[in-house]
Each structure stands twice: as structure tokens, then as C-alpha cells.
Amino acid sequence: MRYLEHWLLSTSTMLSHYGPMGDFYTVVVPQFAWQSPAVKHMLVALSMTHAKFVRGVASASGQIKSQSLSHYISAITEIRLRKPFQLHVLVAAILAWTLEMMQNNFDAALVDLKASVRLLEDYDSLQWREGTRIVQEALRPGCMLAEGLTAIVLRKGHATKQVEPEYRDHLTLPFDGPSFTSMMEARTAICAIIESIASLTQMPAQTNTLEGIEVSLSHWLDSIRKWDQESTPSASLTALVLLFHIAMALLPEHDVVGFSYSANPAMVDFVIERASILLSIGNTKEEHKVGVTESVKEVLGFVVRFFPEAASRGEALALLQRIHADETEMSESNIAENARPDPPDIVP
């Protein structure tokens, strides 16, 4: 139960901000975990792995690692011996892909991704009746986004340096992104990448240059994925991931599949919905709230500039205007406060 709780409160929250998947991680997976032992074991394995990252590598016991592996093996065994419903196998396969991506085990992640895509193709050919809505609203979008995320993560190529045996972690390969010292530095870097992508996509002849920018985006994501996996869910990180979505949405479909706006216009609508939620959070510390607001302003500005046909562009513009109005009001209030004369000295 402890790791189911961790899944509901932390793991699913972190995973769900990587795209519009019809509440795959927050709703569909827990629902299927009650129906399928394979899905349940895979959920626990993934939750335990994520909990280990959050609590710190140094404090991770060998027992946690062995238990996580045991649940993973139990899920695979259940699929091989029990022959569960194809829908359950598909959910388990996407979870297995998620687990391997979290551990930077990209070879295994590709195997799981190909299995997921093949199961979806079987769905089309067999015309399954059960679970049609879930497949269309959650599993198919999930696979499309998994393909796009895998493509951009691997854009920089496979790292050749293996993790030393004494490195106590699940990681197969180390993270190799830039070492950002602050959220602001990471935001500046992704905004520059977005501007470059927007400029280059207007010039089809610059394909090679676009590939170079995609490599930079891949390295940037490496750093953010590390932050994301090793911390509790935060508004600041979510806002940074929304900027990543903007960069991906500008890229062509053949490079990033379901993240591309041309293939999936719902991506921009998802970004605006999440941006609106971030602006409504009232219990954020003031210093963090400023950073979140700055990231959201960049997100909204990019949508207004680069996605003129997006259904949510009007909402983005309205949110941006509201932020500017609030900032103006706050500035005028501070000026008025500072302009008040000091009270006269009281003479006894």
C-alpha cells in the first residue's frame, strides 16, 4: 500500500505532465492495477524505483532494489504464463517503457515501445470491442508521446560511458545534460532553443541545423528529467516541462511524433490548461511563485506568437493580459506605498 500511495501522490503526478494522455498515469493505471496482477506488479516496480530516486541514491537499500526487480519479473511472468487480456498487456508494456526510460536503459525501453506499438496495431486489425474508449483516449496518445519522447532522448545518441559498478543506482547510463545552477538558467536555455527552432522551421533547407538544435534539446531534457525524477512534484519543474512541450510542438511530426503540433494539436491545448492551473496555485512560496510566473509568461507568449491556429490561443492571450494587469497593479501599489510620507516625529 505504501508504494501505491507513493504512485498516487508523487509518481503519477510527475509522469502526467509529460503530455495529454487521457489521465493514463493518474486514472487508467490505478484502475487496471486492481484488475490485472501484471499491471499491479509493474506499477509497484515503477513506484519503488521512483521512490528510490526521490529519497536519494545513498539511502536506497539493496532490499528496495531487489524488491523492485522482483515485481518487474513477476509482471513479465504473469504475462507469459497467464496470457492476460491484450489490453492489460498493453498497459503493462507502456509502464515497462516508462520504467526503463526512468533508468536510462534505452535498449530495453525501445523493446517495450515496439511491443506497445505492435499491440496497438493488433487492436486495429482485431477491432477489439472492450476498452475502445480507453485505447483511443489514453493508450494510443500515450504510445504516440512515448515514441516522440524516446526519439528526442536518443537524438544525442547513445552514451558510451557506462556507470561504474560502485555507483549505487538503477541507472544503466548516466545523465549527461548540462549542469544548470538554477531554474532561471534552465528557462533561459530552453527559451533560446525554442526561438532557434521557430526560426529554423521557417527555412526547410536548414534540416541539418535543425538536427543540431534537436540534439541541444535532448541534452537539456536530460538535465530536467534528472531534476524531475529526484524531487517531489513542484510547480517550478512543471512550468519548465511546459516550455519543453512548446519546443517539441514546433518540431516536425517525423521527428517527435505525437509531441508535434502538426500531428497532435491537443498538445498546445494541454500546455495552456496546465499553465492556467499553475497560475491558480496559491500556496507557492513567493520566490518560487515568481519563477513559475516567469516560465508561464514565456509559455503563453510562445503560444500567441507561434501557434496562431491553436484553439487555445485566445485563452493564452487572455491569461497573458491578466498576468500583465496583475503585475501593473502590484507595481503601482508598491510605488504608492513607497511614496507615502514618513509620519512626523512626536514631540513629548
GROMACS .gro file of C-alpha atoms in nm:
model
  348
    1MET     CA    1   0.000   0.000   0.000
    2ARG     CA    2   0.288   0.237   0.071
    3TYR     CA    3   0.408   0.230  -0.288
    4LEU     CA    4   0.056   0.258  -0.425
    5GLU     CA    5   0.024   0.574  -0.216
    6HIS     CA    6   0.360   0.697  -0.348
    7TRP     CA    7   0.233   0.631  -0.701
    8LEU     CA    8  -0.087   0.829  -0.647
    9LEU     CA    9   0.078   1.123  -0.469
   10SER     CA   10   0.412   1.153  -0.647
   11THR     CA   11   0.500   0.921  -0.937
   12SER     CA   12   0.181   0.965  -1.140
   13THR     CA   13   0.188   1.342  -1.081
   14MET     CA   14   0.541   1.367  -1.216
   15LEU     CA   15   0.468   1.148  -1.518
   16SER     CA   16   0.136   1.310  -1.607
   17HIS     CA   17   0.284   1.647  -1.700
   18TYR     CA   18   0.466   1.495  -1.999
   19GLY     CA   19   0.164   1.528  -2.225
   20PRO     CA   20  -0.210   1.480  -2.279
   21MET     CA   21  -0.254   1.107  -2.222
   22GLY     CA   22  -0.616   1.098  -2.108
   23ASP     CA   23  -0.513   1.060  -1.742
   24PHE     CA   24  -0.322   0.743  -1.826
   25TYR     CA   25  -0.091   0.750  -1.524
   26THR     CA   26  -0.329   0.910  -1.274
   27VAL     CA   27  -0.651   0.719  -1.352
   28VAL     CA   28  -0.611   0.436  -1.605
   29VAL     CA   29  -0.310   0.263  -1.448
   30PRO     CA   30  -0.452   0.250  -1.090
   31GLN     CA   31  -0.782   0.126  -1.234
   32PHE     CA   32  -0.615  -0.158  -1.424
   33ALA     CA   33  -0.389  -0.241  -1.128
   34TRP     CA   34  -0.699  -0.367  -0.943
   35GLN     CA   35  -0.792  -0.587  -1.240
   36SER     CA   36  -0.455  -0.719  -1.356
   37PRO     CA   37  -0.170  -0.867  -1.147
   38ALA     CA   38   0.071  -0.785  -1.432
   39VAL     CA   39  -0.021  -0.415  -1.423
   40LYS     CA   40  -0.013  -0.413  -1.042
   41HIS     CA   41   0.337  -0.562  -1.028
   42MET     CA   42   0.463  -0.320  -1.294
   43LEU     CA   43   0.309  -0.024  -1.108
   44VAL     CA   44   0.479  -0.125  -0.783
   45ALA     CA   45   0.815  -0.179  -0.957
   46LEU     CA   46   0.797   0.166  -1.116
   47SER     CA   47   0.678   0.334  -0.796
   48MET     CA   48   0.958   0.175  -0.591
   49THR     CA   49   1.216   0.284  -0.846
   50HIS     CA   50   1.086   0.641  -0.843
   51ALA     CA   51   1.072   0.646  -0.462
   52LYS     CA   52   1.437   0.547  -0.456
   53PHE     CA   53   1.529   0.842  -0.679
   54VAL     CA   54   1.327   1.086  -0.465
   55ARG     CA   55   1.470   0.968  -0.133
   56GLY     CA   56   1.825   0.972  -0.261
   57VAL     CA   57   2.056   0.714  -0.406
   58ALA     CA   58   2.270   0.692  -0.093
   59SER     CA   59   1.973   0.588   0.122
   60ALA     CA   60   1.844   0.326  -0.123
   61SER     CA   61   1.875  -0.019   0.029
   62GLY     CA   62   1.959  -0.331  -0.162
   63GLN     CA   63   1.625  -0.469  -0.046
   64ILE     CA   64   1.433  -0.195  -0.229
   65LYS     CA   65   1.625  -0.264  -0.548
   66SER     CA   66   1.571  -0.639  -0.528
   67GLN     CA   67   1.200  -0.595  -0.448
   68SER     CA   68   1.156  -0.362  -0.744
   69LEU     CA   69   1.323  -0.615  -0.974
   70SER     CA   70   1.113  -0.894  -0.822
   71HIS     CA   71   0.789  -0.710  -0.903
   72TYR     CA   72   0.912  -0.642  -1.257
   73ILE     CA   73   0.991  -1.011  -1.309
   74SER     CA   74   0.653  -1.107  -1.160
   75ALA     CA   75   0.478  -0.883  -1.413
   76ILE     CA   76   0.663  -1.041  -1.705
   77THR     CA   77   0.598  -1.391  -1.570
   78GLU     CA   78   0.228  -1.315  -1.531
   79ILE     CA   79   0.209  -1.206  -1.895
   80ARG     CA   80   0.395  -1.512  -2.023
   81LEU     CA   81   0.215  -1.777  -1.819
   82ARG     CA   82  -0.134  -1.640  -1.761
   83LYS     CA   83  -0.195  -1.486  -2.104
   84PRO     CA   84  -0.397  -1.188  -1.972
   85PHE     CA   85  -0.623  -0.965  -2.180
   86GLN     CA   86  -0.436  -0.781  -2.454
   87LEU     CA   87  -0.550  -0.452  -2.305
   88HIS     CA   88  -0.377  -0.539  -1.977
   89VAL     CA   89  -0.060  -0.636  -2.163
   90LEU     CA   90  -0.063  -0.302  -2.347
   91VAL     CA   91  -0.091  -0.105  -2.021
   92ALA     CA   92   0.189  -0.313  -1.868
   93ALA     CA   93   0.408  -0.259  -2.175
   94ILE     CA   94   0.374   0.120  -2.156
   95LEU     CA   95   0.459   0.104  -1.784
   96ALA     CA   96   0.764  -0.110  -1.864
   97TRP     CA   97   0.875   0.151  -2.118
   98THR     CA   98   0.833   0.420  -1.852
   99LEU     CA   99   1.041   0.222  -1.602
  100GLU     CA  100   1.326   0.162  -1.846
  101MET     CA  101   1.330   0.528  -1.955
  102MET     CA  102   1.349   0.633  -1.591
  103GLN     CA  103   1.656   0.410  -1.552
  104ASN     CA  104   1.815   0.526  -1.881
  105ASN     CA  105   1.801   0.166  -2.007
  106PHE     CA  106   1.723   0.278  -2.360
  107ASP     CA  107   1.773  -0.057  -2.536
  108ALA     CA  108   1.509  -0.217  -2.313
  109ALA     CA  109   1.284   0.089  -2.348
  110LEU     CA  110   1.290   0.053  -2.727
  111VAL     CA  111   1.186  -0.312  -2.697
  112ASP     CA  112   0.893  -0.217  -2.473
  113LEU     CA  113   0.794   0.068  -2.704
  114LYS     CA  114   0.793  -0.158  -3.011
  115ALA     CA  115   0.580  -0.409  -2.820
  116SER     CA  116   0.332  -0.134  -2.729
  117VAL     CA  117   0.306  -0.013  -3.088
  118ARG     CA  118   0.260  -0.370  -3.214
  119LEU     CA  119  -0.020  -0.429  -2.962
  120LEU     CA  120  -0.193  -0.115  -3.083
  121GLU     CA  121  -0.166  -0.240  -3.441
  122ASP     CA  122  -0.324  -0.566  -3.328
  123TYR     CA  123  -0.604  -0.363  -3.176
  124ASP     CA  124  -0.672  -0.202  -3.513
  125SER     CA  125  -0.668  -0.532  -3.703
  126LEU     CA  126  -0.873  -0.730  -3.450
  127GLN     CA  127  -1.115  -0.444  -3.376
  128TRP     CA  128  -1.132  -0.510  -3.004
  129ARG     CA  129  -1.462  -0.407  -2.854
  130GLU     CA  130  -1.361  -0.398  -2.489
  131GLY     CA  131  -1.172  -0.087  -2.384
  132THR     CA  132  -1.218   0.107  -2.708
  133ARG     CA  133  -1.260   0.441  -2.530
  134ILE     CA  134  -0.955   0.387  -2.309
  135VAL     CA  135  -0.745   0.292  -2.609
  136GLN     CA  136  -0.849   0.598  -2.808
  137GLU     CA  137  -0.829   0.849  -2.522
  138ALA     CA  138  -0.530   0.724  -2.323
  139LEU     CA  139  -0.332   0.434  -2.466
  140ARG     CA  140  -0.295   0.550  -2.826
  141PRO     CA  141  -0.195   0.907  -2.725
  142GLY     CA  142   0.036   0.755  -2.466
  143CYS     CA  143   0.216   0.546  -2.728
  144MET     CA  144   0.245   0.842  -2.966
  145LEU     CA  145   0.402   1.054  -2.693
  146ALA     CA  146   0.628   0.767  -2.585
  147GLU     CA  147   0.759   0.744  -2.941
  148GLY     CA  148   0.827   1.118  -2.951
  149LEU     CA  149   0.992   1.133  -2.610
  150THR     CA  150   1.212   0.833  -2.687
  151ALA     CA  151   1.314   0.988  -3.018
  152ILE     CA  152   1.425   1.317  -2.862
  153VAL     CA  153   1.601   1.148  -2.567
  154LEU     CA  154   1.802   0.935  -2.812
  155ARG     CA  155   1.864   1.227  -3.051
  156LYS     CA  156   2.201   1.292  -2.889
  157GLY     CA  157   2.300   0.929  -2.950
  158HIS     CA  158   2.377   0.652  -2.705
  159ALA     CA  159   2.623   0.745  -2.434
  160THR     CA  160   2.925   0.515  -2.439
  161LYS     CA  161   3.041   0.570  -2.082
  162GLN     CA  162   2.900   0.302  -1.855
  163VAL     CA  163   2.818   0.374  -1.494
  164GLU     CA  164   3.085   0.247  -1.260
  165PRO     CA  165   2.984  -0.061  -1.057
  166GLU     CA  166   3.008   0.131  -0.728
  167TYR     CA  167   2.753   0.385  -0.849
  168ARG     CA  168   2.456   0.277  -0.637
  169ASP     CA  169   2.165   0.336  -0.868
  170HIS     CA  170   1.928   0.172  -1.112
  171LEU     CA  171   2.071   0.384  -1.393
  172THR     CA  172   2.211   0.194  -1.690
  173LEU     CA  173   2.366   0.509  -1.837
  174PRO     CA  174   2.445   0.838  -1.661
  175PHE     CA  175   2.259   1.160  -1.730
  176ASP     CA  176   2.480   1.378  -1.949
  177GLY     CA  177   2.288   1.705  -1.977
  178PRO     CA  178   2.424   2.050  -1.883
  179SER     CA  179   2.457   2.124  -1.511
  180PHE     CA  180   2.212   2.410  -1.462
  181THR     CA  181   2.262   2.603  -1.139
  182SER     CA  182   1.906   2.735  -1.123
  183MET     CA  183   1.560   2.713  -1.274
  184MET     CA  184   1.618   3.055  -1.428
  185GLU     CA  185   1.927   2.931  -1.611
  186ALA     CA  186   1.737   2.628  -1.741
  187ARG     CA  187   1.450   2.853  -1.851
  188THR     CA  188   1.684   3.084  -2.039
  189ALA     CA  189   1.838   2.785  -2.219
  190ILE     CA  190   1.507   2.631  -2.329
  191CYS     CA  191   1.371   2.968  -2.443
  192ALA     CA  192   1.677   3.014  -2.665
  193ILE     CA  193   1.621   2.665  -2.809
  194ILE     CA  194   1.255   2.747  -2.880
  195GLU     CA  195   1.350   3.069  -3.060
  196SER     CA  196   1.602   2.877  -3.271
  197ILE     CA  197   1.353   2.604  -3.361
  198ALA     CA  198   1.087   2.859  -3.455
  199SER     CA  199   1.335   3.041  -3.676
  200LEU     CA  200   1.469   2.728  -3.844
  201THR     CA  201   1.131   2.567  -3.911
  202GLN     CA  202   1.055   2.863  -4.136
  203MET     CA  203   1.350   2.757  -4.353
  204PRO     CA  204   1.305   2.394  -4.472
  205ALA     CA  205   1.652   2.392  -4.628
  206GLN     CA  206   1.810   2.414  -4.282
  207THR     CA  207   1.744   2.048  -4.194
  208ASN     CA  208   2.095   1.978  -4.069
  209THR     CA  209   2.087   2.282  -3.844
  210LEU     CA  210   1.751   2.173  -3.702
  211GLU     CA  211   1.905   1.837  -3.617
  212GLY     CA  212   2.172   2.018  -3.418
  213ILE     CA  213   1.909   2.210  -3.222
  214GLU     CA  214   1.727   1.883  -3.151
  215VAL     CA  215   2.048   1.745  -3.002
  216SER     CA  216   2.069   2.054  -2.777
  217LEU     CA  217   1.707   1.997  -2.673
  218SER     CA  218   1.790   1.634  -2.597
  219HIS     CA  219   2.076   1.734  -2.367
  220TRP     CA  220   1.856   1.997  -2.198
  221LEU     CA  221   1.588   1.736  -2.131
  222ASP     CA  222   1.846   1.505  -1.976
  223SER     CA  223   1.910   1.759  -1.700
  224ILE     CA  224   1.542   1.829  -1.642
  225ARG     CA  225   1.450   1.459  -1.630
  226LYS     CA  226   1.713   1.412  -1.361
  227TRP     CA  227   1.570   1.701  -1.158
  228ASP     CA  228   1.217   1.574  -1.212
  229GLN     CA  229   1.288   1.217  -1.102
  230GLU     CA  230   1.487   1.319  -0.794
  231SER     CA  231   1.242   1.567  -0.643
  232THR     CA  232   0.884   1.587  -0.527
  233PRO     CA  233   0.644   1.735  -0.785
  234SER     CA  234   0.678   2.113  -0.800
  235ALA     CA  235   0.517   2.396  -0.992
  236SER     CA  236   0.860   2.524  -1.099
  237LEU     CA  237   0.956   2.198  -1.269
  238THR     CA  238   0.613   2.160  -1.427
  239ALA     CA  239   0.646   2.507  -1.579
  240LEU     CA  240   0.986   2.414  -1.725
  241VAL     CA  241   0.839   2.098  -1.875
  242LEU     CA  242   0.567   2.308  -2.039
  243LEU     CA  243   0.840   2.504  -2.216
  244PHE     CA  244   0.983   2.171  -2.333
  245HIS     CA  245   0.639   2.089  -2.476
  246ILE     CA  246   0.643   2.415  -2.672
  247ALA     CA  247   0.981   2.325  -2.822
  248MET     CA  248   0.859   1.977  -2.915
  249ALA     CA  249   0.533   2.109  -3.061
  250LEU     CA  250   0.731   2.325  -3.304
  251LEU     CA  251   0.927   2.027  -3.437
  252PRO     CA  252   0.808   1.822  -3.739
  253GLU     CA  253   0.595   1.511  -3.689
  254HIS     CA  254   0.853   1.278  -3.841
  255ASP     CA  255   1.097   1.376  -3.565
  256VAL     CA  256   0.883   1.375  -3.250
  257VAL     CA  257   0.557   1.202  -3.349
  258GLY     CA  258   0.275   1.291  -3.106
  259PHE     CA  259   0.453   1.587  -2.950
  260SER     CA  260   0.440   1.780  -3.279
  261TYR     CA  261   0.156   2.029  -3.313
  262SER     CA  262   0.113   1.927  -3.676
  263ALA     CA  263   0.027   1.572  -3.564
  264ASN     CA  264  -0.139   1.649  -3.233
  265PRO     CA  265  -0.291   1.999  -3.192
  266ALA     CA  266  -0.415   1.892  -2.848
  267MET     CA  267  -0.058   1.931  -2.723
  268VAL     CA  268  -0.084   2.312  -2.719
  269ASP     CA  269  -0.428   2.297  -2.556
  270PHE     CA  270  -0.280   2.072  -2.286
  271VAL     CA  271   0.002   2.321  -2.228
  272ILE     CA  272  -0.241   2.612  -2.184
  273GLU     CA  273  -0.462   2.409  -1.949
  274ARG     CA  274  -0.161   2.324  -1.730
  275ALA     CA  275  -0.035   2.683  -1.744
  276SER     CA  276  -0.372   2.806  -1.620
  277ILE     CA  277  -0.361   2.557  -1.332
  278LEU     CA  278  -0.011   2.675  -1.234
  279LEU     CA  279  -0.131   3.036  -1.220
  280SER     CA  280  -0.413   2.938  -0.985
  281ILE     CA  281  -0.186   2.771  -0.728
  282GLY     CA  282  -0.197   2.993  -0.422
  283ASN     CA  283   0.027   2.820  -0.167
  284THR     CA  284   0.355   2.855  -0.357
  285LYS     CA  285   0.640   3.036  -0.179
  286GLU     CA  286   0.686   3.387  -0.313
  287GLU     CA  287   1.034   3.330  -0.457
  288HIS     CA  288   0.916   3.015  -0.635
  289LYS     CA  289   0.594   3.182  -0.749
  290VAL     CA  290   0.793   3.449  -0.933
  291GLY     CA  291   0.988   3.182  -1.121
  292VAL     CA  292   0.672   2.991  -1.208
  293THR     CA  293   0.504   3.309  -1.334
  294GLU     CA  294   0.804   3.396  -1.550
  295SER     CA  295   0.805   3.049  -1.706
  296VAL     CA  296   0.429   3.061  -1.766
  297LYS     CA  297   0.461   3.405  -1.927
  298GLU     CA  298   0.716   3.261  -2.169
  299VAL     CA  299   0.488   2.965  -2.244
  300LEU     CA  300   0.188   3.188  -2.314
  301GLY     CA  301   0.393   3.428  -2.524
  302PHE     CA  302   0.528   3.148  -2.740
  303VAL     CA  303   0.178   3.008  -2.798
  304VAL     CA  304   0.047   3.350  -2.903
  305ARG     CA  305   0.343   3.404  -3.138
  306PHE     CA  306   0.399   3.062  -3.291
  307PHE     CA  307   0.061   2.885  -3.287
  308PRO     CA  308  -0.188   3.129  -3.444
  309GLU     CA  309  -0.430   2.849  -3.538
  310ALA     CA  310  -0.436   2.681  -3.196
  311ALA     CA  311  -0.782   2.652  -3.042
  312SER     CA  312  -0.648   2.775  -2.708
  313ARG     CA  313  -0.455   3.075  -2.846
  314GLY     CA  314  -0.728   3.314  -2.731
  315GLU     CA  315  -0.711   3.173  -2.379
  316ALA     CA  316  -0.332   3.208  -2.384
  317LEU     CA  317  -0.362   3.575  -2.481
  318ALA     CA  318  -0.622   3.638  -2.210
  319LEU     CA  319  -0.402   3.475  -1.944
  320LEU     CA  320  -0.103   3.677  -2.059
  321GLN     CA  321  -0.301   4.001  -2.037
  322ARG     CA  322  -0.421   3.907  -1.689
  323ILE     CA  323  -0.064   3.850  -1.572
  324HIS     CA  324   0.046   4.187  -1.710
  325ALA     CA  325  -0.252   4.359  -1.544
  326ASP     CA  326  -0.171   4.196  -1.209
  327GLU     CA  327   0.195   4.298  -1.239
  328THR     CA  328   0.098   4.657  -1.324
  329GLU     CA  329  -0.138   4.674  -1.028
  330MET     CA  330   0.128   4.534  -0.797
  331SER     CA  331   0.387   4.780  -0.927
  332GLU     CA  332   0.155   5.079  -0.881
  333SER     CA  333   0.070   4.960  -0.530
  334ASN     CA  334   0.439   4.940  -0.439
  335ILE     CA  335   0.504   5.286  -0.581
  336ALA     CA  336   0.216   5.432  -0.381
  337GLU     CA  337   0.337   5.259  -0.066
  338ASN     CA  338   0.690   5.396  -0.108
  339ALA     CA  339   0.560   5.745  -0.183
  340ARG     CA  340   0.381   5.784   0.150
  341PRO     CA  341   0.549   6.049   0.371
  342ASP     CA  342   0.705   5.937   0.694
  343PRO     CA  343   0.490   6.012   0.999
  344PRO     CA  344   0.601   6.327   1.186
  345ASP     CA  345   0.816   6.290   1.491
  346ILE     CA  346   0.617   6.304   1.811
  347VAL     CA  347   0.749   6.574   2.043
  348PRO     CA  348   0.690   6.495   2.408
   0.00000   0.00000   0.00000
